[in-house]
Short mmCIF file of C-alpha atoms and ligand atoms in Angstrom, two decimals:
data_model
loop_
_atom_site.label_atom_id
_atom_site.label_comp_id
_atom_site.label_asym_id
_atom_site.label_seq_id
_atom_site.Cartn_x
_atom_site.Cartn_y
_atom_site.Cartn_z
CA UNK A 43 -143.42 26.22 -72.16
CA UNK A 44 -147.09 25.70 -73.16
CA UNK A 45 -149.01 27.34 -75.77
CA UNK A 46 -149.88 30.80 -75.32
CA UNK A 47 -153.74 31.28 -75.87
CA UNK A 48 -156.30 34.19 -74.46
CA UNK A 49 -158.87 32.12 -72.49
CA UNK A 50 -156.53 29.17 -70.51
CA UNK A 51 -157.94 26.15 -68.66
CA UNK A 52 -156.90 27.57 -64.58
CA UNK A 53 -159.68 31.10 -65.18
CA UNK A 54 -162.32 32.00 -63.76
CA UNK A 55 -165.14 33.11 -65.40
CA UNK A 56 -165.32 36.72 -65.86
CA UNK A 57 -166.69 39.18 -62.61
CA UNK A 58 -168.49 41.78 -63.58
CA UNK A 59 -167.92 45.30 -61.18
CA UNK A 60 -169.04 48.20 -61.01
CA UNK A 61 -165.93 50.31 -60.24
CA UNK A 62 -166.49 54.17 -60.88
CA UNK A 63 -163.10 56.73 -61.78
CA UNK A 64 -162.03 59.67 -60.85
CA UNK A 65 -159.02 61.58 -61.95
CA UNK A 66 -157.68 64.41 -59.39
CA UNK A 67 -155.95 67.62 -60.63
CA UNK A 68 -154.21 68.29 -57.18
CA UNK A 69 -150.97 66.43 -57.40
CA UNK A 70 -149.57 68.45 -54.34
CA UNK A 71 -149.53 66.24 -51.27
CA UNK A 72 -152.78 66.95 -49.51
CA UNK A 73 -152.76 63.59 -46.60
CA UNK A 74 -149.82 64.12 -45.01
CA UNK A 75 -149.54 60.12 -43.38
CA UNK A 76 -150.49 58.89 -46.64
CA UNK A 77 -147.57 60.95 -48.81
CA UNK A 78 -145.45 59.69 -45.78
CA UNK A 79 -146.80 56.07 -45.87
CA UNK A 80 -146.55 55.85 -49.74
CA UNK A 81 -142.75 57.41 -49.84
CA UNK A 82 -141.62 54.40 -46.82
CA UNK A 83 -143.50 51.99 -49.47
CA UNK A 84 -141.37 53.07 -52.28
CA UNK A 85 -137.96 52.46 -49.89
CA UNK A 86 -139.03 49.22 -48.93
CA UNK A 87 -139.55 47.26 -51.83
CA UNK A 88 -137.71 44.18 -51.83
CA UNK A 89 -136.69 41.41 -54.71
CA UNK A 90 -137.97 37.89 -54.61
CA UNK A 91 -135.36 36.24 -56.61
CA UNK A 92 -132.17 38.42 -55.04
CA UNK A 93 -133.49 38.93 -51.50
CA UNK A 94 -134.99 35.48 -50.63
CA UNK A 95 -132.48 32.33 -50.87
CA UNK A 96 -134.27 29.80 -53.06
CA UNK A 97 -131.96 27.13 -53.52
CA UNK A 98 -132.35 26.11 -49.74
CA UNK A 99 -134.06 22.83 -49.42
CA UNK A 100 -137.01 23.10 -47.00
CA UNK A 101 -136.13 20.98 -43.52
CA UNK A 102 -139.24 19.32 -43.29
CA UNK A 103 -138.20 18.72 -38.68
CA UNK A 104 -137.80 22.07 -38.58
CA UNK A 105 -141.09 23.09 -40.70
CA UNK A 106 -142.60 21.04 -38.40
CA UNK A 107 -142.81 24.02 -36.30
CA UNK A 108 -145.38 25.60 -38.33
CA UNK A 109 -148.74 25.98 -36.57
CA UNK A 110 -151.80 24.46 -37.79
CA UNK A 111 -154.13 27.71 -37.16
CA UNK A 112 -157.15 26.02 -36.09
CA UNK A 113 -157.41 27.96 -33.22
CA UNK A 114 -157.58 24.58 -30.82
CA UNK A 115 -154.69 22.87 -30.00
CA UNK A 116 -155.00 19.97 -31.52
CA UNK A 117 -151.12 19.33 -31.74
CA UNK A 118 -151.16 19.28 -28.01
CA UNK A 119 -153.69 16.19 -27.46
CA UNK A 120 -152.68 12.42 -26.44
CA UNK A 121 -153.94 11.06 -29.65
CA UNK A 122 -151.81 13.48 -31.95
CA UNK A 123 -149.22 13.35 -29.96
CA UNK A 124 -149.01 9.18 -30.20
CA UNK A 125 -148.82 9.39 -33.91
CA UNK A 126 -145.21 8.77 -35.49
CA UNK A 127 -143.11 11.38 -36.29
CA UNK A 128 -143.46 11.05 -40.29
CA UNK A 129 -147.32 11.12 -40.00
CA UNK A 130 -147.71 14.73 -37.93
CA UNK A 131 -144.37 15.89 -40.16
CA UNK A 132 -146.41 15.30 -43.13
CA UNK A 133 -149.61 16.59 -41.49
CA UNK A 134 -148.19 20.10 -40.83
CA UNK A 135 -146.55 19.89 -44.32
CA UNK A 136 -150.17 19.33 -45.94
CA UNK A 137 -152.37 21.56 -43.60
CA UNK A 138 -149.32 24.41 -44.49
CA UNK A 139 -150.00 24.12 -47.68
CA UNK A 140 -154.02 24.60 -47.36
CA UNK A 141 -153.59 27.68 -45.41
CA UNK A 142 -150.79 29.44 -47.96
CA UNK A 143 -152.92 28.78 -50.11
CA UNK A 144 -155.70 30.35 -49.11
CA UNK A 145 -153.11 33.32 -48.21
CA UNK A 146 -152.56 32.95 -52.17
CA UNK A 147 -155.64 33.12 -53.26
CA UNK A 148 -156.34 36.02 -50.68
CA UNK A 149 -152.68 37.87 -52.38
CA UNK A 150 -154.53 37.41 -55.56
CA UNK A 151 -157.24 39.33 -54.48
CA UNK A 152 -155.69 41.99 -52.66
CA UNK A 153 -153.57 42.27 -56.17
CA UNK A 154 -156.74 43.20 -57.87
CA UNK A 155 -158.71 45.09 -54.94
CA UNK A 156 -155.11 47.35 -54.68
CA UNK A 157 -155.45 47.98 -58.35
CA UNK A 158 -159.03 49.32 -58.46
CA UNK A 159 -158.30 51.60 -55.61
CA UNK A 160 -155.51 53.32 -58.32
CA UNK A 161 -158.74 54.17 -60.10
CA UNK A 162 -161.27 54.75 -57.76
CA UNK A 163 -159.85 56.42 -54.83
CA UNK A 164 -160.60 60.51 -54.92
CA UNK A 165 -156.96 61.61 -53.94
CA UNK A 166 -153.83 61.53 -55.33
CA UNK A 167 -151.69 60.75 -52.64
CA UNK A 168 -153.97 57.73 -51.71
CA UNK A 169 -153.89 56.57 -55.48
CA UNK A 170 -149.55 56.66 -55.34
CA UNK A 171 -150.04 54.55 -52.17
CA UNK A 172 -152.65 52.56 -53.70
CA UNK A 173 -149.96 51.98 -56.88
CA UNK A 174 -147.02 50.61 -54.53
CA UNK A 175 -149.40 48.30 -52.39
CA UNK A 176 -150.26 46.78 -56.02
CA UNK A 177 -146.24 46.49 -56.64
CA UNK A 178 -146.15 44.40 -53.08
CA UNK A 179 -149.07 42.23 -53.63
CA UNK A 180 -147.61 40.97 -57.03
CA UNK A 181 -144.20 40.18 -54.98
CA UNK A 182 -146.66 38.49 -52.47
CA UNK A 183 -148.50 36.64 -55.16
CA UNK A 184 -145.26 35.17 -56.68
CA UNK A 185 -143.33 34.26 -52.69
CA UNK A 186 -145.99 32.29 -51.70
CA UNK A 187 -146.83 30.49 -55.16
CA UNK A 188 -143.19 29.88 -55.26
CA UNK A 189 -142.94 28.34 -51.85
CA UNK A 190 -146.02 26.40 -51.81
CA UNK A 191 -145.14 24.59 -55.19
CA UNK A 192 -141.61 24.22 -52.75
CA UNK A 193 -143.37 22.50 -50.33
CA UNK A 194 -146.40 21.01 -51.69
CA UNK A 195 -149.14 21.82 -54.13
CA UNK A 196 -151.55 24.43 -54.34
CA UNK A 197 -154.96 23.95 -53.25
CA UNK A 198 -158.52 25.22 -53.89
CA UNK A 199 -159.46 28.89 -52.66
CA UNK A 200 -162.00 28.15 -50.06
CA UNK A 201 -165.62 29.63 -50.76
CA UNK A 202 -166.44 31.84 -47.82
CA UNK A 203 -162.61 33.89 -48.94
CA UNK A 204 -163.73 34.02 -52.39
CA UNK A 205 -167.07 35.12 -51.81
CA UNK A 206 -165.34 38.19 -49.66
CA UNK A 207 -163.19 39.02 -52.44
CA UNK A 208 -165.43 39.06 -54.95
CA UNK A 209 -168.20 41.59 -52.57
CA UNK A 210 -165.00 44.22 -52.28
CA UNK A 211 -164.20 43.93 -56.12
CA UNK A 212 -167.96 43.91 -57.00
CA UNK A 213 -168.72 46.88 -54.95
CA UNK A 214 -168.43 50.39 -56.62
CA UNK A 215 -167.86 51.85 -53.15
CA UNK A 216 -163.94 52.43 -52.66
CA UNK A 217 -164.48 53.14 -48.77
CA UNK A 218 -166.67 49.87 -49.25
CA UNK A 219 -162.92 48.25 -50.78
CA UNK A 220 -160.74 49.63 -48.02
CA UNK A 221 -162.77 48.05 -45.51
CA UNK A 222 -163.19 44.71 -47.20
CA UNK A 223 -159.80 44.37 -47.85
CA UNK A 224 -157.46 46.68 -45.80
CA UNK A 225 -159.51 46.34 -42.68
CA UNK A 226 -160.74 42.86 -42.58
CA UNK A 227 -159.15 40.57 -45.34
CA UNK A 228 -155.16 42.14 -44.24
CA UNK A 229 -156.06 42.66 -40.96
CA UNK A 230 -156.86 38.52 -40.66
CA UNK A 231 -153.54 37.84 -42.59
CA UNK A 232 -151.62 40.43 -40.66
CA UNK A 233 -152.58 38.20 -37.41
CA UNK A 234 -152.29 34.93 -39.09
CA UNK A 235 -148.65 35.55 -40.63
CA UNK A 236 -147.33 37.04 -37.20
CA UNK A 237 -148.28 34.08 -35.50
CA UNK A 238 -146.77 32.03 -38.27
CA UNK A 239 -143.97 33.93 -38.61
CA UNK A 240 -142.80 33.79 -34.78
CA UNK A 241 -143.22 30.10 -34.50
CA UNK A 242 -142.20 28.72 -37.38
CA UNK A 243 -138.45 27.24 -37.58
CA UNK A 244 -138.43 26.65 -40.86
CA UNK A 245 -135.97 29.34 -42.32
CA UNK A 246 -137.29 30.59 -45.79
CA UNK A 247 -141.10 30.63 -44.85
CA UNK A 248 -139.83 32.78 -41.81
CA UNK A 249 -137.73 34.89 -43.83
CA UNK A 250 -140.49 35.53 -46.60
CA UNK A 251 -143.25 35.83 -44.17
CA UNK A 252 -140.92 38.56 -42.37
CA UNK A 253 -140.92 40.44 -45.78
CA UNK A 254 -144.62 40.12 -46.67
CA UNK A 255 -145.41 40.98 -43.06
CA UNK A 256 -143.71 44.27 -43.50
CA UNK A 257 -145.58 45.35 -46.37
CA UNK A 258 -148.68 43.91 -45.03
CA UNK A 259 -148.37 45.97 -42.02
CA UNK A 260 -148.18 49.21 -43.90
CA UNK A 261 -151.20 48.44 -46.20
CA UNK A 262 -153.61 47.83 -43.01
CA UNK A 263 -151.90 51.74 -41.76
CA UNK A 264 -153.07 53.12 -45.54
CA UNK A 265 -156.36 51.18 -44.58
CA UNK A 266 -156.81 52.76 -41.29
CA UNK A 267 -154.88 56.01 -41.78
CA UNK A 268 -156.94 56.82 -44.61
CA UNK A 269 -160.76 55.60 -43.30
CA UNK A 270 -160.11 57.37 -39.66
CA UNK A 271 -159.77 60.75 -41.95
CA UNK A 272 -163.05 59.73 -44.36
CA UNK A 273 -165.60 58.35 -41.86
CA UNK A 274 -166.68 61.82 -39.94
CA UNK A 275 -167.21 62.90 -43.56
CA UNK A 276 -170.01 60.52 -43.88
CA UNK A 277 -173.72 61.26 -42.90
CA UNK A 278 -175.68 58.43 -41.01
CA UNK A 279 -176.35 55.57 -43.46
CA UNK A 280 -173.41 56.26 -45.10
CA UNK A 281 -171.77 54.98 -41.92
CA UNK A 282 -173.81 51.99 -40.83
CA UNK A 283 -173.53 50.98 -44.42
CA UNK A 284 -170.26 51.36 -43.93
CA UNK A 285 -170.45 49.37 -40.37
CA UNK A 286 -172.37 46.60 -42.04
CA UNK A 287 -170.08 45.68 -45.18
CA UNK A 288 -167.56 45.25 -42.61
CA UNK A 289 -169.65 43.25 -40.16
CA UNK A 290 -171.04 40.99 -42.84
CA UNK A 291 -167.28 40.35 -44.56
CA UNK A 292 -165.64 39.40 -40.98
CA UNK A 293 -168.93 37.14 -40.13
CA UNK A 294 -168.60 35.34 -43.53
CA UNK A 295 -165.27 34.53 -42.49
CA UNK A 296 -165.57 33.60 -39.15
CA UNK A 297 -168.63 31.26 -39.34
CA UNK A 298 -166.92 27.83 -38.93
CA UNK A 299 -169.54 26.31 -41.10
CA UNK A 300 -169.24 28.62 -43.84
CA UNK A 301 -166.41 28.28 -44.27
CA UNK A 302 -165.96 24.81 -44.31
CA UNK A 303 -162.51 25.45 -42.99
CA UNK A 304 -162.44 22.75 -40.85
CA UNK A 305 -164.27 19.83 -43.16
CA UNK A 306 -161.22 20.78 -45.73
CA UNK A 307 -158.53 20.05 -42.69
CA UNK A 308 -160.42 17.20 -41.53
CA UNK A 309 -160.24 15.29 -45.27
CA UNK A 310 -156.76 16.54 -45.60
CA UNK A 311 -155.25 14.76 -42.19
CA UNK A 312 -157.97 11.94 -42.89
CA UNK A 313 -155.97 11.06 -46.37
CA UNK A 314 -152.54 11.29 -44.36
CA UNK A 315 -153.21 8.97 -41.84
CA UNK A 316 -155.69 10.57 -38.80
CA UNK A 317 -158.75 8.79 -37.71
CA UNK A 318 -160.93 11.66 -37.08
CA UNK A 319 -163.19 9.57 -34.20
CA UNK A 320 -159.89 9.35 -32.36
CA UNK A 321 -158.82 12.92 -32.57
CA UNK A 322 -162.10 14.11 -31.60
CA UNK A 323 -162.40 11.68 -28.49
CA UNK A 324 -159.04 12.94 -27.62
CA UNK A 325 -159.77 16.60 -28.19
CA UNK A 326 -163.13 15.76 -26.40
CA UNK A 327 -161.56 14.12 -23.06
CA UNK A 328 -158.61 16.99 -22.64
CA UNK A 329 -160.63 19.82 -23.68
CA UNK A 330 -159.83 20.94 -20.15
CA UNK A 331 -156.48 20.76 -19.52
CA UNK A 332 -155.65 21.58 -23.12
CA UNK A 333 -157.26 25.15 -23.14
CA UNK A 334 -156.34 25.58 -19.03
CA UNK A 335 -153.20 27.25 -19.11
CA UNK A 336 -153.93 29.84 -21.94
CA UNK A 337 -154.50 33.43 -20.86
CA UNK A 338 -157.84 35.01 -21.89
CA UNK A 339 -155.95 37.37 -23.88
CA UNK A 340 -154.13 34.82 -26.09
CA UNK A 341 -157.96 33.17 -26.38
CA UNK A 342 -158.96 35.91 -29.03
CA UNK A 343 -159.37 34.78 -32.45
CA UNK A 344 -158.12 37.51 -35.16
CA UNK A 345 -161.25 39.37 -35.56
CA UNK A 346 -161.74 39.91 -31.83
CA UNK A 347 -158.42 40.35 -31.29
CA UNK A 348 -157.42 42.65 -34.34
CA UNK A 349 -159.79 43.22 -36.85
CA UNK A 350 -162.64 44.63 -34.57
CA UNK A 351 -160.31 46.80 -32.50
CA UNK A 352 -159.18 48.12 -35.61
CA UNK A 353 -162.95 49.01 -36.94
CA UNK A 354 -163.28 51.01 -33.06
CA UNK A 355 -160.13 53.08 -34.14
CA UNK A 356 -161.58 53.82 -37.85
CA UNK A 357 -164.83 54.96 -35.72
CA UNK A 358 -166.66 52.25 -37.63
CA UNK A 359 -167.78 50.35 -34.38
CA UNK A 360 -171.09 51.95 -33.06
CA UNK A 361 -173.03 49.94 -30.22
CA UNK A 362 -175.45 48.78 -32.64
CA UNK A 363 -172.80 47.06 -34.47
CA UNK A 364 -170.61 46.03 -31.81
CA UNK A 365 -173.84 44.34 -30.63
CA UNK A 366 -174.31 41.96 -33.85
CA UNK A 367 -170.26 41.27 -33.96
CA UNK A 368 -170.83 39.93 -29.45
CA UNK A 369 -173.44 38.18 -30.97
CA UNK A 370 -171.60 35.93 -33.48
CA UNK A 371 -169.03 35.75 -32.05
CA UNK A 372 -170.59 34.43 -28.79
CA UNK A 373 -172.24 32.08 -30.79
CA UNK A 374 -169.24 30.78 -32.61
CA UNK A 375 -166.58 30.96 -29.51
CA UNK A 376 -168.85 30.90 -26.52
CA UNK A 377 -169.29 33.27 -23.64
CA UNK A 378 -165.31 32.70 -22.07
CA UNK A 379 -164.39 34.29 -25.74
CA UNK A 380 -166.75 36.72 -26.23
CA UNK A 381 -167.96 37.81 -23.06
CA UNK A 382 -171.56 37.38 -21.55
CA UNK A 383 -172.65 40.76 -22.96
CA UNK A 384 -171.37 43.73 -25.27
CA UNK A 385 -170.48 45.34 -22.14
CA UNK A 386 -167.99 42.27 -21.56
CA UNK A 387 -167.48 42.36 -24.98
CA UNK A 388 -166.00 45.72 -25.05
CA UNK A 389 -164.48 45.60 -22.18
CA UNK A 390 -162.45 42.64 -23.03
CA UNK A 391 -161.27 44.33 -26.56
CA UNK A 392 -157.51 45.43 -26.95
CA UNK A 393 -156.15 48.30 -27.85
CA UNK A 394 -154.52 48.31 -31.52
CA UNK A 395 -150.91 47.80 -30.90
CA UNK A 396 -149.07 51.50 -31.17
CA UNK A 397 -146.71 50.64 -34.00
CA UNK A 398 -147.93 47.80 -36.17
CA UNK A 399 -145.27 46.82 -37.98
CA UNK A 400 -143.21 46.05 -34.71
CA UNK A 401 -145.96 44.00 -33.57
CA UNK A 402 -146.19 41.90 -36.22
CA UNK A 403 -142.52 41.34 -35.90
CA UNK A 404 -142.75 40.42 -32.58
CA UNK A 405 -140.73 42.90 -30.68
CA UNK A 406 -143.74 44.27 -28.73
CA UNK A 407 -146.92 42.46 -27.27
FE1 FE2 B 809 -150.14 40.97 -49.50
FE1 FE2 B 810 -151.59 43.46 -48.49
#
């Protein structure tokens, strides 16, 4: 065990936020689906250490499974594909790891966000919620610290996820915090960890990832259920505020260069074996027939797909802002993505699935 001090070597430097209080003298139940949402959260919790079996050795075939994310099929092309079997089962081992960990880092913050919402939410039935989605993230925090260290090692937070984070614990607006990270940051995980979670082989990370899903799936209801009821409240710049923290978080995290996403993957696979001129020639020469079979639908990344169509529901996508979000993402994806204009755009949006939780799990489309 090492030495317990009060400043260690892995902290950050302190954030400084601006998080207002409020107590509430109504303890009756007052919003009805959050009462409901926050006494399903208390009957669900689960236990890392007796629910999730540990001592299984991770099958490193079978976690070979695991998709990449990068939202190209890069697994498909002639040039991965020719590698040897140990190179592209240690590939998917090391790009895993890089994308739990940003899911880490992003369980820290939700930790932390969940937390502040205790305090600065204005009723009590969304504070209880707010309490129990704190109690998940910690579970969430430890699973996937536990299984990375497991598989690999943990990595660096990237910048464009920290910088979102540390906007929605900056802010001193709480509807400002349940858009940041209810809305945006969960709704980008909930997508991610369904798609890892129903291809995946691997046993554990598809166990755990059915458990966090769960949970995660409730917190993006609290996130919705509880902005649908605030946002007719709010006059006109309260709203396109409102519209524009959420705009500007899911931009930050969608802009490829930002991000840096893909420079990170690129010196990962370069250090376990890939020549990058190859892949790219390869990705280059079958871009065709490598993005020919897949439906438009399945084309959407998770903001198109999920988080914006959540925003519509919350009433938080106006024309003005669904303008700027066509915009992006027409730069980033193209016109087949996006659409040619917002009308496209729109029309090309999908509805938010009717019961999220069985979404995420698979059992409807
Ligand atoms: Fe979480
Ligand atoms: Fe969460």
């Amino acid at each position: 065990m090492s030495e317990f001090t009060l400043k260690t070597p892995t902290q950050e430097p302190d954030l400084a936020t601006a998080m207002r209080v409020i107590y509430q003298w109504n303890y009756d139940p007052e919003v009805d689906e959050l009462r409901n949402l926050y006494t399903k959260a208390t009957e669900a919790q689960w236990v890392s250490h007796r629910d999730l079996d540990w001592n299984r050795d991770i099958d490193l075939i079978r976690f070979s499974t695991t998709p990449l994310g990068t939202g190209v099929p890069i697994e498909k092309t002639s040039y991965w594909r020719s590698l040897p079997q140990e190179t592209t089962v240690e590939l998917t081992r090391r790009t895993a790891a890089f994308r739990l960990s940003q899911f880490l880092h992003g369980e820290q913050g939700a930790l932390m966000v969940a937390a502040q919402l205790v305090n600065a939410v204005p009723h009590t039935d969304a504070k209880f919620y707010a309490a129990t989605q704190t109690m998940d993230e910690a579970r969430h925090v430890e699973v996937f610290a536990r299984y990375i260290e497991k598989l690999d090692e943990i990595r660096p937070i990237a910048p464009a996820l920290k910088g979102i984070l540390d906007q929605t614990l900056e802010t001193s607006d709480w509807m400002k915090k349940l858009v940041g990270m209810q809305i945006v940051v969960e709704g980008l995980a909930l997508y991610s960890f369904r798609e890892m979670r129903t291809l995946t082989e691997e046993p554990l990370l598809k166990e755990l990832l059915t458990y966090v899903a769960r949970d995660e799936s409730r917190h993006h209801a609290y996130g919705v259920q509880y902005i649908e009821r605030c946002v007719p409240c709010l006059g006109d710049a309260e709203r396109v505020e409102l519209e524009d923290f959420a705009l500007e978080c899911a931009r930050v995290l969608i802009d490829r260069n930002a991000q840096g996403f893909f420079t990170t993957l690129l010196q990962i696979w370069t250090e376990a074996g890939v020549d990058p001129a190859k892949l790219f020639t390869s990705l280059h020469d079958e871009r065709e027939e490598l993005t020919r079979d897949l439906p438009r639908g399945r084309r959407l990344g998770p903001v198109q797909g999920f988080v914006i169509p959540t925003l519509r529901r919350c009433g938080l996508l106006s024309e003005r802002v669904a303008t700027h979000f066509h915009g992006f993402l027409r730069e980033n994806f193209g016109a087949r993505v996006a659409g040619e204009d917002v009308q496209e755009f729109l029309q090309y949006l999908p509805e938010l699935p009717e019961d999220t939780a069985r979404w995420v799990m698979g059992e409807i489309q």
